[in-house]
Amino acid sequence: MATINKNYLKLPGSYLFSGIAKSVHEYETSHPDADVIRLGIGDVTQPIASAVIRALHAAVDEMGQADTFHGYAPDLGYSFLRDAIAREDYQARGCDIAADEIFVSDGAKSDCGNLQEIFGTDNRIAVCDPVYPVYVDANVMAGRTGEYDRVEQRFQGVTYMSCTEDNGFAPELPEEQADLIYLCFPNNPTGAVIKKDQLQRFVDYAREHGSVILYDAAYEAYISEDDVPHSIYECEGAQECAIESRSFSKTAGFTGLRLGYTVVPKKLVIEGTSLRDLWARRHGTKFNGAPYIVQKAGEAVYSDEGRAQVREQIAYYMENARIIREGLADAGYTAYGGVNAPYIWLRIPEGMTSWGFFDMLLDKARVVGTPGVGFGPHGEGYFRLTAFGSRENTIRAMERIRKI
Ligand code: MLT
């Protein structure tokens, strides 16, 4: 008789953003004339840069000719893209990362969910609280956690590192042995960043404790302040203890195209085994790569024209972030983030729950955001808005919020 993976049953509900999409769908069904503005999921709204579109068209045409047709992509990614990533995202910033340490994928979300597969189920994970739910959910499915405690709103057997206003939403080091440490900076959902000396402390902890840091740098392109690290490999010794994932989704508008990558340095060896080789083995078998045409689109992001156009898009979203931050301040809210990240994390009024605020905002302003508690218990009392809307909708949303 077939059996199911019972770890899935530990998950208390559906994926956060699927649950929100369902609530919004129900609301729209019962209010068919409502003009709902979505600032919930971090999905981009601006069209793909023209340099990238040109590359896509050219690649599609190549697929229609026998002499330029491409079949299976190399399972670790095409070298034209891996070379560009190594050169532009790492070597240009002084990080000694080579192309053969880069694995091209269909997005950072897949990588963040799948990376845990190369580790034993006896590893203890440490996550920030609040946190992007993919890290915990994937480890629950793999059986690396205990049951969900509905009172504490936490999984047993997981180390939660509190990120609060008091610590500037930057976690303290785990107090107990943590084997796999998930960090995301610029942070989703708080929009906070970590300074290099703080990050170095995590690297030092990992080296001392034999831990691995899984560093999600999906929002790196939004960093505007000079003293914020763009990569964990700016820290000394990080190549011996850290894996980093990045995405073209938020940087270049690829949420619908799907492209990302993960860096697994050759120096990262656990129990005498190269994690790079394990991840390569995983890619070879359970391919999660990206098609040729999408990788050509990714290559175009590194051209002079592509780079300039993508910078303009990031500036566009960051102007939205400014409009949201200032609008919230006018409306009397305390808000964080939105300076080095496309997320704004606002404190909701005393006495409300973050789901109560979600319902109120949808009902009174027809604006969708994300309840903070969906990211963990320390998210209760907060609410996330994204800067990824169109300019017009961002302005309209803030006008409506000011009027509540
Ligand atoms: C977010 O809104 O946090 C992300 O875009 C959701 C995702 O990548 O699944």
Short mmCIF file of C-alpha atoms and ligand atoms in Angstrom, two decimals:
data_model
loop_
_atom_site.label_atom_id
_atom_site.label_comp_id
_atom_site.label_asym_id
_atom_site.label_seq_id
_atom_site.Cartn_x
_atom_site.Cartn_y
_atom_site.Cartn_z
CA MET A 1 0.00 0.00 0.00
CA ALA A 2 1.31 3.42 -0.87
CA THR A 3 1.83 5.82 1.98
CA ILE A 4 2.20 9.58 2.00
CA ASN A 5 4.92 11.76 3.38
CA LYS A 6 3.25 12.52 6.69
CA ASN A 7 5.55 15.45 7.34
CA TYR A 8 3.36 17.44 4.96
CA LEU A 9 0.50 17.02 7.44
CA LYS A 10 2.46 19.00 10.03
CA LEU A 11 2.01 22.15 7.94
CA PRO A 12 -0.84 24.14 9.49
CA GLY A 13 -2.19 25.55 6.23
CA SER A 14 -1.42 26.31 2.61
CA TYR A 15 1.59 28.32 1.46
CA LEU A 16 1.18 31.89 2.78
CA PHE A 17 0.75 33.55 -0.60
CA SER A 18 -1.61 30.86 -1.89
CA GLY A 19 -3.78 31.48 1.18
CA ILE A 20 -3.79 35.21 0.55
CA ALA A 21 -4.64 34.75 -3.13
CA LYS A 22 -7.59 32.59 -2.05
CA SER A 23 -8.85 35.23 0.43
CA VAL A 24 -8.57 37.96 -2.20
CA HIS A 25 -10.33 35.81 -4.77
CA GLU A 26 -13.21 35.21 -2.34
CA TYR A 27 -13.42 38.93 -1.61
CA GLU A 28 -13.48 39.82 -5.30
CA THR A 29 -16.14 37.20 -5.98
CA SER A 30 -18.38 38.69 -3.33
CA HIS A 31 -17.50 42.29 -4.31
CA PRO A 32 -17.35 42.09 -8.12
CA ASP A 33 -17.08 45.86 -8.58
CA ALA A 34 -14.27 46.35 -6.06
CA ASP A 35 -11.12 47.90 -7.55
CA VAL A 36 -8.57 45.92 -5.54
CA ILE A 37 -4.91 47.00 -5.52
CA ARG A 38 -2.41 44.22 -4.86
CA LEU A 39 0.63 45.08 -2.75
CA GLY A 40 0.76 41.65 -1.13
CA ILE A 41 2.96 39.10 -2.87
CA GLY A 42 6.26 40.48 -4.11
CA ASP A 43 5.39 40.10 -7.77
CA VAL A 44 6.77 42.63 -10.23
CA THR A 45 4.52 44.67 -12.51
CA GLN A 46 6.82 46.46 -14.92
CA PRO A 47 7.53 44.96 -18.37
CA ILE A 48 10.81 43.19 -19.02
CA ALA A 49 13.60 45.50 -20.22
CA SER A 50 13.81 45.89 -24.01
CA ALA A 51 17.42 44.60 -24.16
CA VAL A 52 16.18 41.40 -22.52
CA ILE A 53 13.15 41.11 -24.80
CA ARG A 54 15.44 41.41 -27.84
CA ALA A 55 17.62 38.61 -26.50
CA LEU A 56 14.53 36.46 -25.93
CA HIS A 57 13.32 37.00 -29.50
CA ALA A 58 16.74 36.18 -30.91
CA ALA A 59 16.96 33.03 -28.81
CA VAL A 60 13.50 31.92 -29.89
CA ASP A 61 14.54 32.37 -33.53
CA GLU A 62 17.66 30.29 -32.90
CA MET A 63 15.44 27.47 -31.66
CA GLY A 64 13.68 27.42 -35.04
CA GLN A 65 16.88 26.76 -37.08
CA ALA A 66 18.61 23.39 -37.24
CA ASP A 67 22.10 24.89 -36.92
CA THR A 68 21.29 27.05 -33.88
CA PHE A 69 18.71 24.84 -32.17
CA HIS A 70 19.36 23.94 -28.50
CA GLY A 71 18.09 20.82 -26.79
CA TYR A 72 18.64 20.06 -23.12
CA ALA A 73 20.47 22.84 -21.35
CA PRO A 74 23.65 21.80 -19.50
CA ASP A 75 22.35 20.78 -16.10
CA LEU A 76 24.45 23.32 -14.22
CA GLY A 77 23.67 26.15 -16.65
CA TYR A 78 25.19 27.57 -19.84
CA SER A 79 28.72 28.88 -19.42
CA PHE A 80 27.85 32.20 -21.13
CA LEU A 81 25.56 32.96 -18.16
CA ARG A 82 27.65 31.41 -15.40
CA ASP A 83 30.73 33.32 -16.62
CA ALA A 84 28.76 36.61 -16.62
CA ILE A 85 27.42 35.98 -13.11
CA ALA A 86 30.86 35.09 -11.70
CA ARG A 87 32.48 38.12 -13.32
CA GLU A 88 29.81 40.76 -12.73
CA ASP A 89 28.11 39.75 -9.49
CA TYR A 90 31.16 38.46 -7.62
CA GLN A 91 34.61 39.12 -9.06
CA ALA A 92 33.71 42.77 -9.77
CA ARG A 93 32.95 43.11 -6.04
CA GLY A 94 36.17 41.44 -4.97
CA CYS A 95 34.58 38.04 -4.18
CA ASP A 96 36.62 35.11 -5.43
CA ILE A 97 33.79 33.05 -6.93
CA ALA A 98 34.36 31.05 -10.12
CA ALA A 99 31.85 30.11 -12.81
CA ASP A 100 32.03 26.42 -11.87
CA GLU A 101 30.69 27.27 -8.42
CA ILE A 102 27.51 28.75 -9.91
CA PHE A 103 24.39 26.68 -10.58
CA VAL A 104 21.73 28.25 -12.77
CA SER A 105 18.15 27.41 -11.81
CA ASP A 106 14.55 28.36 -12.36
CA GLY A 107 14.58 30.75 -9.42
CA ALA A 108 15.81 31.40 -5.91
CA LYS A 109 12.55 30.12 -4.45
CA SER A 110 13.19 26.64 -5.89
CA ASP A 111 16.79 26.69 -4.72
CA CYS A 112 15.89 27.89 -1.21
CA GLY A 113 13.33 25.09 -1.01
CA ASN A 114 15.53 22.38 -2.55
CA LEU A 115 18.94 23.05 -1.01
CA GLN A 116 17.97 21.28 2.21
CA GLU A 117 17.86 17.99 0.24
CA ILE A 118 21.63 17.67 0.33
CA PHE A 119 21.69 17.75 4.14
CA GLY A 120 20.82 15.03 6.64
CA THR A 121 17.44 15.15 8.32
CA ASP A 122 19.19 15.30 11.69
CA ASN A 123 20.43 18.85 11.11
CA ARG A 124 18.84 21.50 13.32
CA ILE A 125 17.74 24.54 11.38
CA ALA A 126 17.81 28.12 12.59
CA VAL A 127 15.64 30.75 10.96
CA CYS A 128 14.83 34.36 11.56
CA ASP A 129 11.42 35.16 13.02
CA PRO A 130 9.73 36.64 11.00
CA VAL A 131 10.94 34.76 7.93
CA TYR A 132 10.10 34.00 4.29
CA PRO A 133 8.04 30.82 4.82
CA VAL A 134 9.76 28.69 2.15
CA TYR A 135 12.76 27.84 4.36
CA VAL A 136 10.73 26.38 7.22
CA ASP A 137 8.04 24.77 5.03
CA ALA A 138 10.65 22.91 2.96
CA ASN A 139 12.35 21.59 6.08
CA VAL A 140 9.03 20.52 7.57
CA MET A 141 8.25 18.54 4.41
CA ALA A 142 11.67 16.91 4.64
CA GLY A 143 11.07 15.81 8.25
CA ARG A 144 13.67 18.07 9.80
CA THR A 145 11.25 19.55 12.38
CA GLY A 146 8.83 18.39 15.04
CA GLU A 147 5.12 19.14 15.16
CA TYR A 148 3.61 22.59 14.81
CA ASP A 149 2.72 24.15 18.15
CA ARG A 150 -0.47 26.14 17.53
CA VAL A 151 -0.12 28.16 20.73
CA GLU A 152 3.48 29.20 20.10
CA GLN A 153 2.84 29.26 16.33
CA ARG A 154 6.18 27.54 15.86
CA PHE A 155 7.52 24.16 14.85
CA GLN A 156 9.22 22.13 17.52
CA GLY A 157 12.87 21.41 16.96
CA VAL A 158 13.57 24.67 15.09
CA THR A 159 15.71 27.51 16.42
CA TYR A 160 13.91 30.82 15.84
CA MET A 161 16.09 33.93 15.93
CA SER A 162 13.95 36.91 16.89
CA CYS A 163 14.05 39.94 14.63
CA THR A 164 12.39 42.84 16.39
CA GLU A 165 12.41 46.62 16.46
CA ASP A 166 14.82 46.36 19.42
CA ASN A 167 17.53 44.58 17.43
CA GLY A 168 16.85 46.47 14.21
CA PHE A 169 15.36 43.26 12.74
CA ALA A 170 18.87 41.75 12.62
CA PRO A 171 19.05 38.45 14.56
CA GLU A 172 21.39 37.55 17.39
CA LEU A 173 23.53 34.43 17.00
CA PRO A 174 21.73 31.18 17.88
CA GLU A 175 22.19 30.27 21.53
CA GLU A 176 22.16 26.54 20.82
CA GLN A 177 23.92 24.51 18.14
CA ALA A 178 22.32 25.33 14.79
CA ASP A 179 23.52 23.27 11.82
CA LEU A 180 21.75 25.00 8.94
CA ILE A 181 21.25 28.73 9.37
CA TYR A 182 18.93 30.53 6.98
CA LEU A 183 19.61 34.24 6.54
CA CYS A 184 18.01 36.61 4.04
CA PHE A 185 19.37 40.12 3.56
CA PRO A 186 18.05 42.56 2.43
CA ASN A 187 15.32 40.90 4.39
CA ASN A 188 12.01 39.58 3.30
CA PRO A 189 9.67 40.55 4.98
CA THR A 190 11.09 43.36 7.17
CA GLY A 191 13.19 45.13 4.51
CA ALA A 192 16.04 45.31 7.06
CA VAL A 193 19.71 44.87 6.21
CA ILE A 194 22.68 43.51 8.09
CA LYS A 195 26.05 45.22 8.41
CA LYS A 196 29.21 43.40 7.42
CA ASP A 197 30.48 42.98 10.99
CA GLN A 198 27.15 41.45 12.04
CA LEU A 199 27.24 39.06 9.10
CA GLN A 200 30.87 38.20 9.84
CA ARG A 201 29.77 37.07 13.33
CA PHE A 202 27.43 34.54 11.70
CA VAL A 203 30.22 33.33 9.43
CA ASP A 204 32.53 32.95 12.43
CA TYR A 205 29.80 31.07 14.32
CA ALA A 206 29.28 28.74 11.36
CA ARG A 207 32.98 27.98 11.04
CA GLU A 208 33.31 27.35 14.74
CA HIS A 209 30.20 25.12 14.96
CA GLY A 210 30.55 23.30 11.63
CA SER A 211 27.31 24.90 10.43
CA VAL A 212 26.28 25.94 6.93
CA ILE A 213 24.65 29.32 6.24
CA LEU A 214 22.04 29.35 3.48
CA TYR A 215 22.11 32.98 2.44
CA ASP A 216 19.23 34.33 0.38
CA ALA A 217 20.40 37.46 -1.43
CA ALA A 218 17.37 37.74 -3.76
CA TYR A 219 17.00 41.46 -2.99
CA GLU A 220 20.68 42.41 -3.25
CA ALA A 221 20.05 44.77 -6.19
CA TYR A 222 17.94 47.03 -3.94
CA ILE A 223 20.82 47.90 -1.61
CA SER A 224 21.31 51.66 -1.70
CA GLU A 225 23.60 52.22 1.29
CA ASP A 226 27.36 51.84 0.89
CA ASP A 227 28.09 50.00 4.12
CA VAL A 228 25.73 47.08 3.43
CA PRO A 229 27.27 43.82 2.12
CA HIS A 230 25.93 42.60 -1.24
CA SER A 231 27.14 39.06 -0.79
CA ILE A 232 28.05 36.85 2.15
CA TYR A 233 31.32 36.15 0.32
CA GLU A 234 32.44 39.64 1.29
CA CYS A 235 32.98 38.09 4.75
CA GLU A 236 36.23 36.31 5.53
CA GLY A 237 35.93 32.52 5.46
CA ALA A 238 32.38 32.50 4.06
CA GLN A 239 33.37 30.22 1.19
CA GLU A 240 34.01 27.50 3.75
CA CYS A 241 30.56 27.70 5.31
CA ALA A 242 28.02 29.52 3.13
CA ILE A 243 25.79 28.91 0.13
CA GLU A 244 24.21 31.95 -1.54
CA SER A 245 21.12 32.14 -3.76
CA ARG A 246 20.04 35.00 -5.97
CA SER A 247 17.20 35.70 -8.33
CA PHE A 248 16.50 37.52 -11.57
CA SER A 249 12.86 37.82 -10.47
CA LYS A 250 12.93 41.00 -8.45
CA THR A 251 16.08 42.36 -10.08
CA ALA A 252 15.08 42.10 -13.72
CA GLY A 253 11.36 41.33 -13.67
CA PHE A 254 11.69 37.55 -14.27
CA THR A 255 8.93 36.37 -11.89
CA GLY A 256 7.10 34.99 -14.95
CA LEU A 257 10.22 33.88 -16.86
CA ARG A 258 11.92 32.12 -13.92
CA LEU A 259 15.68 32.41 -13.51
CA GLY A 260 17.98 32.35 -10.50
CA TYR A 261 21.20 30.81 -9.33
CA THR A 262 22.98 29.40 -6.33
CA VAL A 263 26.66 29.59 -5.46
CA VAL A 264 28.15 26.55 -3.75
CA PRO A 265 31.87 27.17 -3.28
CA LYS A 266 34.37 24.38 -3.81
CA LYS A 267 35.84 25.08 -0.37
CA LEU A 268 32.57 24.07 1.27
CA VAL A 269 33.23 20.54 2.49
CA ILE A 270 31.16 18.76 5.16
CA GLU A 271 32.05 15.32 6.50
CA GLY A 272 34.76 15.11 3.86
CA THR A 273 32.22 15.62 1.06
CA SER A 274 32.06 18.56 -1.31
CA LEU A 275 28.62 20.20 -1.12
CA ARG A 276 29.25 21.54 -4.61
CA ASP A 277 29.42 17.96 -5.88
CA LEU A 278 26.30 16.95 -3.97
CA TRP A 279 24.36 19.92 -5.38
CA ALA A 280 25.63 19.10 -8.87
CA ARG A 281 24.41 15.53 -8.38
CA ARG A 282 21.02 16.86 -7.31
CA HIS A 283 20.82 19.13 -10.36
CA GLY A 284 21.85 16.31 -12.67
CA THR A 285 19.06 14.07 -11.42
CA LYS A 286 16.23 16.39 -10.42
CA PHE A 287 16.84 19.10 -12.99
CA ASN A 288 15.52 22.47 -11.87
CA GLY A 289 17.35 24.51 -14.43
CA ALA A 290 16.16 27.12 -16.88
CA PRO A 291 15.65 26.84 -20.65
CA TYR A 292 18.16 28.19 -23.16
CA ILE A 293 15.98 31.15 -24.14
CA VAL A 294 15.61 32.24 -20.51
CA GLN A 295 19.34 31.92 -19.87
CA LYS A 296 19.99 34.08 -22.97
CA ALA A 297 17.56 36.61 -21.48
CA GLY A 298 19.56 36.46 -18.25
CA GLU A 299 22.81 37.07 -20.14
CA ALA A 300 21.29 40.24 -21.64
CA VAL A 301 20.76 41.63 -18.13
CA TYR A 302 24.58 41.92 -17.91
CA SER A 303 24.93 43.90 -21.16
CA ASP A 304 25.51 47.66 -20.80
CA GLU A 305 22.03 48.39 -22.09
CA GLY A 306 20.38 45.67 -20.00
CA ARG A 307 22.16 46.80 -16.89
CA ALA A 308 21.07 50.42 -17.38
CA GLN A 309 17.46 49.42 -18.03
CA VAL A 310 17.32 47.13 -15.03
CA ARG A 311 18.79 49.89 -12.84
CA GLU A 312 15.93 52.13 -13.99
CA GLN A 313 13.38 49.51 -12.97
CA ILE A 314 14.91 49.15 -9.55
CA ALA A 315 14.85 52.95 -9.17
CA TYR A 316 11.19 52.89 -10.20
CA TYR A 317 10.30 50.38 -7.48
CA MET A 318 12.39 52.19 -4.92
CA GLU A 319 10.51 55.40 -5.70
CA ASN A 320 7.34 53.41 -4.97
CA ALA A 321 8.94 52.36 -1.69
CA ARG A 322 9.54 56.02 -0.83
CA ILE A 323 5.91 56.88 -1.67
CA ILE A 324 4.72 54.06 0.59
CA ARG A 325 7.04 54.98 3.46
CA GLU A 326 6.07 58.65 3.33
CA GLY A 327 2.38 57.86 2.86
CA LEU A 328 2.43 55.59 5.88
CA ALA A 329 4.21 58.22 7.96
CA ASP A 330 1.54 60.79 6.94
CA ALA A 331 -1.13 58.29 7.92
CA GLY A 332 0.49 57.96 11.37
CA TYR A 333 2.13 54.56 11.00
CA THR A 334 5.62 53.58 12.08
CA ALA A 335 7.24 51.79 9.16
CA TYR A 336 10.58 50.11 8.45
CA GLY A 337 12.42 48.95 5.35
CA GLY A 338 11.95 50.35 1.87
CA VAL A 339 15.46 51.89 1.75
CA ASN A 340 17.57 48.87 0.78
CA ALA A 341 14.67 46.55 -0.02
CA PRO A 342 11.37 46.63 -1.89
CA TYR A 343 9.41 45.71 1.26
CA ILE A 344 7.90 48.04 3.83
CA TRP A 345 7.13 46.60 7.24
CA LEU A 346 4.62 48.65 9.17
CA ARG A 347 3.49 48.46 12.76
CA ILE A 348 -0.26 48.00 12.95
CA PRO A 349 -2.45 49.73 15.53
CA GLU A 350 -2.48 48.30 19.08
CA GLY A 351 -5.20 45.78 19.70
CA MET A 352 -5.46 44.55 16.09
CA THR A 353 -4.14 41.28 14.74
CA SER A 354 -2.27 41.34 11.46
CA TRP A 355 -5.04 39.25 9.81
CA GLY A 356 -7.60 41.72 11.25
CA PHE A 357 -5.58 44.52 9.65
CA PHE A 358 -5.50 42.56 6.37
CA ASP A 359 -9.32 42.31 6.37
CA MET A 360 -9.76 45.94 7.38
CA LEU A 361 -7.38 47.20 4.66
CA LEU A 362 -9.03 45.07 2.01
CA ASP A 363 -12.49 46.15 3.07
CA LYS A 364 -11.88 49.86 3.67
CA ALA A 365 -9.10 50.64 1.18
CA ARG A 366 -9.35 47.71 -1.24
CA VAL A 367 -5.61 47.24 -0.76
CA VAL A 368 -3.99 43.80 -0.34
CA GLY A 369 -0.92 43.42 1.83
CA THR A 370 0.60 40.52 3.76
CA PRO A 371 -0.18 39.91 7.45
CA GLY A 372 3.06 39.86 9.43
CA VAL A 373 2.10 36.76 11.41
CA GLY A 374 2.22 34.79 8.15
CA PHE A 375 6.01 35.12 8.41
CA GLY A 376 6.19 33.94 12.05
CA PRO A 377 4.99 34.85 15.53
CA HIS A 378 7.25 37.90 15.81
CA GLY A 379 5.52 39.17 12.68
CA GLU A 380 2.29 39.58 14.65
CA GLY A 381 1.64 43.30 15.09
CA TYR A 382 3.16 44.06 11.67
CA PHE A 383 2.09 44.12 8.06
CA ARG A 384 4.07 44.00 4.81
CA LEU A 385 3.47 46.14 1.73
CA THR A 386 5.50 45.69 -1.43
CA ALA A 387 6.90 48.39 -3.69
CA PHE A 388 6.34 46.22 -6.78
CA GLY A 389 3.01 47.77 -7.81
CA SER A 390 2.65 50.19 -10.68
CA ARG A 391 3.30 53.84 -9.80
CA GLU A 392 -0.34 54.70 -10.34
CA ASN A 393 -1.59 51.92 -8.07
CA THR A 394 1.00 52.70 -5.41
CA ILE A 395 -0.12 56.33 -5.29
CA ARG A 396 -3.80 55.35 -5.27
CA ALA A 397 -3.22 52.79 -2.53
CA MET A 398 -1.55 55.36 -0.32
CA GLU A 399 -4.31 57.90 -0.92
CA ARG A 400 -6.83 55.31 0.19
CA ILE A 401 -4.79 54.30 3.25
CA ARG A 402 -4.44 57.96 4.31
CA LYS A 403 -8.24 58.32 4.20
CA ILE A 404 -9.05 55.34 6.46
C1 MLT B 1 7.23 37.29 -1.49
O1 MLT B 1 6.30 38.05 -1.76
O2 MLT B 1 7.69 37.16 -0.35
C2 MLT B 1 7.76 36.43 -2.58
O3 MLT B 1 7.67 37.07 -3.79
C3 MLT B 1 6.96 35.20 -2.64
C4 MLT B 1 7.64 34.08 -3.32
O4 MLT B 1 8.71 34.24 -3.89
O5 MLT B 1 7.11 32.98 -3.19
#
